[in-house]
N, C-alpha and C. Protein backbone atom coordinates (compact mmCIF):
# COMPACT_ATOMS: atom_id res chain seq x y z
N MET A 1 -3.75 12.00 -2.31
CA MET A 1 -4.10 10.37 -2.71
C MET A 1 -3.80 9.64 -1.63
N ILE A 2 -2.71 10.25 -1.36
CA ILE A 2 -2.00 8.68 -0.32
C ILE A 2 -1.44 9.66 0.80
N THR A 3 -1.87 9.47 1.78
CA THR A 3 -0.92 10.17 3.43
C THR A 3 0.03 9.13 3.90
N ILE A 4 1.11 9.27 4.41
CA ILE A 4 2.27 9.01 4.84
C ILE A 4 2.84 9.35 6.22
N SER A 5 2.62 8.77 7.45
CA SER A 5 2.66 9.82 8.64
C SER A 5 3.73 9.49 8.78
N ASP A 6 4.26 10.57 9.49
CA ASP A 6 6.51 10.25 9.79
C ASP A 6 6.42 9.47 10.34
N SER A 7 6.00 8.56 11.27
CA SER A 7 6.90 7.40 12.07
C SER A 7 6.54 6.65 10.56
N ALA A 8 5.79 6.18 9.41
CA ALA A 8 5.91 5.42 8.60
C ALA A 8 7.15 5.77 7.94
N MET A 9 6.68 7.20 7.45
CA MET A 9 8.02 7.63 6.00
C MET A 9 9.23 7.38 6.92
N ALA A 10 9.37 7.62 8.85
CA ALA A 10 11.17 7.04 8.70
C ALA A 10 11.41 5.89 8.56
N ARG A 11 10.20 5.15 9.13
CA ARG A 11 10.23 3.46 8.43
C ARG A 11 10.85 3.28 7.26
N ILE A 12 9.75 3.50 6.65
CA ILE A 12 10.23 2.93 4.79
C ILE A 12 11.06 3.76 4.09
N LYS A 13 11.87 5.35 4.84
CA LYS A 13 13.10 5.83 4.51
C LYS A 13 14.33 4.33 5.16
N ASP A 14 14.43 4.22 5.95
CA ASP A 14 15.21 3.26 6.96
C ASP A 14 15.05 2.01 6.06
N MET A 15 14.18 1.16 5.54
CA MET A 15 14.01 0.03 5.14
C MET A 15 14.65 0.30 3.57
N LEU A 16 14.30 1.31 2.89
CA LEU A 16 15.18 1.52 1.60
C LEU A 16 16.79 1.63 2.05
N GLU A 17 17.14 2.52 3.07
CA GLU A 17 18.30 2.52 3.24
C GLU A 17 19.31 1.11 3.18
N GLU A 18 18.79 0.30 4.03
CA GLU A 18 19.17 -1.08 3.77
C GLU A 18 19.19 -2.01 2.79
N GLU A 19 18.48 -0.99 1.41
CA GLU A 19 18.52 -2.22 0.70
C GLU A 19 19.87 -1.78 -0.27
N GLU A 20 19.96 -3.08 -1.04
CA GLU A 20 21.19 -3.09 -1.74
C GLU A 20 21.52 -2.24 -3.22
N THR A 21 19.99 -2.53 -3.63
CA THR A 21 19.41 -2.20 -4.78
C THR A 21 19.42 -0.76 -4.96
N PRO A 22 19.64 -0.02 -5.91
CA PRO A 22 20.02 0.95 -5.99
C PRO A 22 18.33 1.19 -6.79
N ASN A 23 17.78 2.77 -7.15
CA ASN A 23 16.82 2.96 -7.36
C ASN A 23 15.60 2.48 -6.88
N MET A 24 15.17 2.02 -5.55
CA MET A 24 14.03 1.47 -5.14
C MET A 24 13.35 2.76 -4.90
N PHE A 25 12.37 2.22 -4.67
CA PHE A 25 10.66 3.21 -4.35
C PHE A 25 10.11 1.92 -3.19
N LEU A 26 8.66 2.98 -2.71
CA LEU A 26 7.62 2.46 -2.58
C LEU A 26 6.82 1.41 -3.28
N ARG A 27 5.91 0.75 -3.44
CA ARG A 27 5.24 0.06 -3.95
C ARG A 27 3.76 0.10 -3.32
N VAL A 28 2.49 0.61 -3.43
CA VAL A 28 1.30 0.40 -2.92
C VAL A 28 0.28 -0.18 -4.31
N GLY A 29 -0.61 -1.12 -3.49
CA GLY A 29 -1.18 -1.70 -4.55
C GLY A 29 -2.63 -2.48 -3.80
N VAL A 30 -3.69 -3.05 -4.71
CA VAL A 30 -4.74 -3.54 -4.89
C VAL A 30 -4.95 -4.63 -4.83
N ASN A 31 -4.56 -6.27 -4.64
CA ASN A 31 -4.59 -7.09 -5.02
C ASN A 31 -6.56 -7.65 -4.63
N PRO A 32 -6.68 -8.85 -5.91
CA PRO A 32 -8.35 -9.45 -5.64
C PRO A 32 -7.84 -10.18 -3.98
N GLY A 33 -8.76 -11.15 -3.71
CA GLY A 33 -8.65 -12.34 -2.85
C GLY A 33 -8.37 -11.93 -1.14
N GLY A 34 -8.28 -12.42 -0.65
CA GLY A 34 -8.25 -12.52 1.24
C GLY A 34 -9.66 -12.54 1.60
N CYS A 35 -10.08 -12.73 2.50
CA CYS A 35 -11.60 -12.84 3.41
C CYS A 35 -12.82 -12.13 2.21
N SER A 36 -12.28 -10.77 2.18
CA SER A 36 -13.28 -9.82 2.17
C SER A 36 -13.18 -9.45 0.18
N GLY A 37 -12.86 -10.03 -0.09
CA GLY A 37 -12.62 -9.38 -1.37
C GLY A 37 -11.21 -8.99 -2.30
N PHE A 38 -10.74 -7.99 -1.33
CA PHE A 38 -9.73 -7.73 -1.38
C PHE A 38 -8.56 -7.40 -0.40
N SER A 39 -7.21 -7.67 -0.51
CA SER A 39 -6.35 -7.15 0.11
C SER A 39 -4.89 -5.95 -0.28
N TYR A 40 -4.04 -5.55 0.35
CA TYR A 40 -3.48 -4.55 0.18
C TYR A 40 -1.98 -4.93 -0.34
N GLY A 41 -1.24 -4.52 -1.02
CA GLY A 41 0.45 -4.89 -1.32
C GLY A 41 0.91 -3.63 -1.03
N MET A 42 2.27 -4.02 -0.54
CA MET A 42 3.01 -2.79 0.04
C MET A 42 4.55 -3.09 -0.02
N GLY A 43 5.18 -2.65 -0.71
CA GLY A 43 6.59 -3.64 -0.15
C GLY A 43 7.90 -2.40 -1.20
N LEU A 44 8.69 -2.51 -1.08
CA LEU A 44 9.89 -2.11 -1.92
C LEU A 44 10.08 -2.61 -3.33
N ASP A 45 9.95 -1.94 -4.22
CA ASP A 45 10.46 -2.57 -5.75
C ASP A 45 11.45 -1.07 -6.14
N ASP A 46 11.58 -2.02 -7.46
CA ASP A 46 13.08 -1.25 -8.67
C ASP A 46 12.17 -1.54 -9.90
N GLN A 47 11.04 -2.06 -10.11
CA GLN A 47 10.27 -2.65 -11.23
C GLN A 47 9.34 -1.60 -11.65
N GLU A 48 9.56 -0.93 -12.87
CA GLU A 48 8.63 0.45 -13.33
C GLU A 48 7.83 -0.35 -14.80
N SER A 49 6.91 0.30 -14.65
CA SER A 49 5.93 -0.19 -15.91
C SER A 49 4.82 1.02 -16.44
N GLU A 50 4.38 0.53 -17.11
CA GLU A 50 3.80 1.62 -18.71
C GLU A 50 2.67 1.93 -17.28
N GLU A 51 2.33 0.74 -17.12
CA GLU A 51 0.64 0.73 -16.26
C GLU A 51 1.21 1.41 -15.06
N ASP A 52 2.47 1.87 -14.31
CA ASP A 52 1.90 2.66 -12.97
C ASP A 52 1.73 4.32 -13.30
N VAL A 53 1.43 4.99 -12.14
CA VAL A 53 1.26 6.15 -11.42
C VAL A 53 2.05 6.46 -10.71
N TYR A 54 2.89 7.63 -10.96
CA TYR A 54 4.08 7.86 -9.91
C TYR A 54 3.70 9.30 -8.84
N LEU A 55 4.05 8.91 -7.27
CA LEU A 55 3.21 10.29 -6.53
C LEU A 55 4.86 10.09 -5.95
N ASP A 56 5.19 11.20 -5.57
CA ASP A 56 5.97 12.05 -4.67
C ASP A 56 5.50 12.62 -3.69
N ILE A 57 5.66 11.72 -2.60
CA ILE A 57 5.23 12.16 -1.15
C ILE A 57 6.39 12.56 -0.29
N LYS A 58 6.61 13.76 0.18
CA LYS A 58 7.01 14.40 0.95
C LYS A 58 8.69 13.50 0.78
N GLY A 59 8.92 13.57 -0.37
CA GLY A 59 10.24 13.34 -1.14
C GLY A 59 10.46 12.13 -1.46
N LEU A 60 9.34 11.15 -1.18
CA LEU A 60 9.88 9.61 -1.51
C LEU A 60 8.69 9.36 -2.49
N LYS A 61 9.31 8.58 -3.32
CA LYS A 61 8.85 8.27 -4.63
C LYS A 61 8.40 6.82 -4.37
N VAL A 62 6.75 7.00 -4.65
CA VAL A 62 5.51 5.96 -4.40
C VAL A 62 5.11 5.60 -5.69
N VAL A 63 4.97 4.30 -6.07
CA VAL A 63 4.55 3.88 -7.33
C VAL A 63 2.82 3.05 -6.88
N VAL A 64 2.23 3.26 -7.68
CA VAL A 64 1.02 2.76 -7.87
C VAL A 64 0.50 2.26 -9.41
N ASP A 65 0.01 0.65 -9.26
CA ASP A 65 -0.07 0.51 -10.78
C ASP A 65 -1.91 1.12 -10.84
N LYS A 66 -1.96 1.64 -12.31
CA LYS A 66 -3.16 2.20 -12.54
C LYS A 66 -4.65 1.59 -12.38
N GLU A 67 -4.53 0.25 -11.65
CA GLU A 67 -5.69 -0.64 -11.94
C GLU A 67 -6.15 -0.09 -10.02
N SER A 68 -5.33 0.10 -9.46
CA SER A 68 -5.18 0.16 -7.84
C SER A 68 -5.73 1.68 -7.58
N VAL A 69 -5.47 3.01 -8.43
CA VAL A 69 -5.47 4.14 -7.96
C VAL A 69 -6.85 4.32 -7.72
N ARG A 70 -7.84 3.86 -8.13
CA ARG A 70 -9.28 4.31 -8.09
C ARG A 70 -9.60 3.70 -6.30
N PHE A 71 -8.52 2.38 -5.83
CA PHE A 71 -9.06 2.05 -4.73
C PHE A 71 -8.34 3.08 -3.56
N LEU A 72 -7.48 3.63 -3.71
CA LEU A 72 -6.24 3.84 -2.56
C LEU A 72 -6.44 5.84 -2.89
N ASN A 73 -7.63 6.18 -2.77
CA ASN A 73 -7.72 7.69 -3.12
C ASN A 73 -8.01 8.09 -1.72
N GLY A 74 -7.03 8.68 -0.64
CA GLY A 74 -7.41 9.14 0.69
C GLY A 74 -6.97 8.12 1.69
N LEU A 75 -6.21 6.79 1.08
CA LEU A 75 -5.37 5.72 1.72
C LEU A 75 -4.40 6.32 2.69
N GLU A 76 -4.36 6.05 4.44
CA GLU A 76 -3.26 6.23 5.11
C GLU A 76 -2.36 5.72 5.86
N ILE A 77 -1.48 5.84 5.57
CA ILE A 77 -0.23 4.31 6.44
C ILE A 77 0.26 4.88 6.95
N ASP A 78 0.33 4.38 7.97
CA ASP A 78 0.84 4.55 9.46
C ASP A 78 2.00 3.36 9.81
N PHE A 79 2.68 3.76 11.12
CA PHE A 79 3.68 2.65 11.59
C PHE A 79 3.45 3.15 13.10
N LYS A 80 2.77 1.47 13.81
CA LYS A 80 3.02 1.63 15.32
C LYS A 80 3.89 1.03 15.88
N GLU A 81 4.62 1.26 17.06
CA GLU A 81 5.35 0.48 17.63
C GLU A 81 4.52 -0.06 18.24
N SER A 82 5.29 -1.33 18.93
CA SER A 82 3.98 -2.29 19.68
C SER A 82 5.03 -3.07 20.25
N GLY A 83 4.98 -2.72 21.98
CA GLY A 83 6.07 -3.24 22.88
C GLY A 83 7.89 -3.24 22.10
N MET A 84 8.03 -4.88 21.42
CA MET A 84 9.25 -4.93 20.96
C MET A 84 9.12 -5.40 19.28
N SER A 85 8.32 -4.80 19.02
CA SER A 85 7.85 -4.96 17.50
C SER A 85 7.06 -3.77 17.34
N GLY A 86 6.84 -4.16 15.65
CA GLY A 86 5.83 -3.14 15.11
C GLY A 86 5.45 -3.38 13.92
N GLY A 87 4.70 -2.43 13.45
CA GLY A 87 3.81 -2.97 12.22
C GLY A 87 3.14 -1.43 11.08
N PHE A 88 3.13 -1.59 9.69
CA PHE A 88 2.18 -0.78 9.09
C PHE A 88 0.83 -0.86 9.31
N THR A 89 0.26 0.31 9.50
CA THR A 89 -1.34 0.11 9.72
C THR A 89 -1.86 0.77 8.31
N ILE A 90 -2.57 0.42 7.72
CA ILE A 90 -3.11 1.05 6.53
C ILE A 90 -5.05 1.44 6.65
N HIS A 91 -5.32 2.81 6.80
CA HIS A 91 -6.40 3.30 7.05
C HIS A 91 -7.27 3.83 5.26
N ASN A 92 -8.38 2.88 4.85
CA ASN A 92 -8.59 3.81 3.36
C ASN A 92 -10.37 3.60 3.90
N PRO A 93 -10.69 5.29 3.86
CA PRO A 93 -11.91 5.56 3.71
C PRO A 93 -12.68 5.30 2.80
N ASN A 94 -12.31 4.17 1.85
CA ASN A 94 -13.08 3.48 0.60
C ASN A 94 -13.73 2.61 0.84
N ALA A 95 -13.23 1.79 1.52
CA ALA A 95 -13.76 0.53 2.53
C ALA A 95 -14.49 0.34 3.32
N ILE A 96 -15.34 -0.32 2.70
CA ILE A 96 -16.45 -0.32 3.70
C ILE A 96 -16.76 -1.93 4.77
N ALA A 97 -15.85 -1.95 4.84
CA ALA A 97 -15.81 -3.52 5.44
C ALA A 97 -14.72 -4.40 5.41
N THR A 98 -13.90 -4.68 6.34
CA THR A 98 -12.56 -5.85 6.75
C THR A 98 -13.15 -6.86 7.33
N CYS A 99 -12.31 -8.02 6.99
CA CYS A 99 -12.53 -9.48 7.48
C CYS A 99 -12.13 -9.08 9.17
N GLY A 100 -12.63 -10.57 9.78
CA GLY A 100 -12.24 -10.49 11.26
C GLY A 100 -10.25 -10.42 11.24
N CYS A 101 -10.00 -11.57 10.29
CA CYS A 101 -8.22 -11.17 10.58
C CYS A 101 -7.57 -9.97 9.97
N GLY A 102 -8.12 -9.10 9.74
CA GLY A 102 -7.63 -7.72 9.31
C GLY A 102 -6.80 -7.52 8.16
N GLN A 103 -6.42 -8.53 7.69
CA GLN A 103 -5.59 -8.65 6.49
C GLN A 103 -6.39 -7.99 5.02
N SER A 104 -7.89 -8.02 5.09
CA SER A 104 -8.75 -7.93 3.88
C SER A 104 -10.14 -6.98 4.01
N PHE A 105 -10.52 -6.12 2.54
CA PHE A 105 -11.43 -5.42 2.39
C PHE A 105 -12.35 -5.63 1.28
N ARG A 106 -13.71 -5.03 1.92
CA ARG A 106 -14.66 -4.80 0.73
C ARG A 106 -14.75 -3.40 0.24
N PHE A 107 -15.05 -2.82 -0.84
CA PHE A 107 -15.42 -1.83 -1.54
C PHE A 107 -17.01 -1.56 -1.46
N LYS A 108 -17.55 -0.44 -1.56
CA LYS A 108 -19.30 -0.80 -1.91
C LYS A 108 -19.49 -1.02 -3.14
N ASP A 109 -19.23 -0.85 -4.50
CA ASP A 109 -19.10 -1.22 -5.42
C ASP A 109 -18.48 -2.56 -6.63
N GLU A 110 -17.71 -3.04 -5.37
CA GLU A 110 -16.71 -4.09 -5.77
C GLU A 110 -16.57 -5.11 -4.99
N GLU A 111 -16.73 -6.65 -4.92
CA GLU A 111 -17.20 -7.64 -4.71
C GLU A 111 -15.32 -7.93 -4.62
N GLY A 112 -14.39 -7.54 -5.31
CA GLY A 112 -13.60 -8.79 -5.70
C GLY A 112 -12.96 -10.22 -5.31
N GLN A 113 -12.21 -10.73 -4.71
CA GLN A 113 -12.94 -12.84 -5.19
C GLN A 113 -12.49 -12.92 -3.85
N PRO A 114 -13.19 -12.93 -2.83
CA PRO A 114 -13.34 -13.51 -0.98
C PRO A 114 -12.69 -14.96 -1.49
N GLN A 115 -12.01 -15.31 -0.93
CA GLN A 115 -11.51 -16.60 -0.04
C GLN A 115 -11.44 -16.83 1.60
N ALA A 116 -11.50 -17.84 1.34
CA ALA A 116 -11.47 -18.27 2.81
C ALA A 116 -9.99 -17.67 3.85
N CYS A 117 -10.25 -17.45 4.83
CA CYS A 117 -9.22 -17.03 5.73
C CYS A 117 -8.41 -18.23 6.13
N ASP A 118 -7.29 -17.69 6.52
CA ASP A 118 -6.26 -18.84 7.22
C ASP A 118 -6.05 -18.83 8.73
C-alpha cells in the first residue's frame, strides 16, 4: 500500500531515535484543505485509536487512519537531499492535480475543501 524509500526510511528512523517518548511511530494521513482540496499529514505520533490501520513497512510501524486509507494506496515517500537541507517528497498515483505551491492535491472523485494558498 505505501512504499518508503531507503533514504526516507533512514531519515525517519533517525528522527525516531531522537525522540524521548517511547513507542513512537510514523503517522500518515490525508486532511481536507489546501489549494486543491486535500493535503498530506505526516509525522511522528504515539497516540493510537480504533480508527487506525497499522502497517509494518521494512520493520517500521506506520499508522493510517481508516478515512485516509482509500487515498493512500500506492503512495511513495522519499527523502531528497538538497544542498545543506533536505525534505520528504510524496508521490501519490491517485492524485490527479496538485496546486502551484505543491502542498495540496485533488482526487478524481473527491473535491475535498479547497482553500486559498498563502
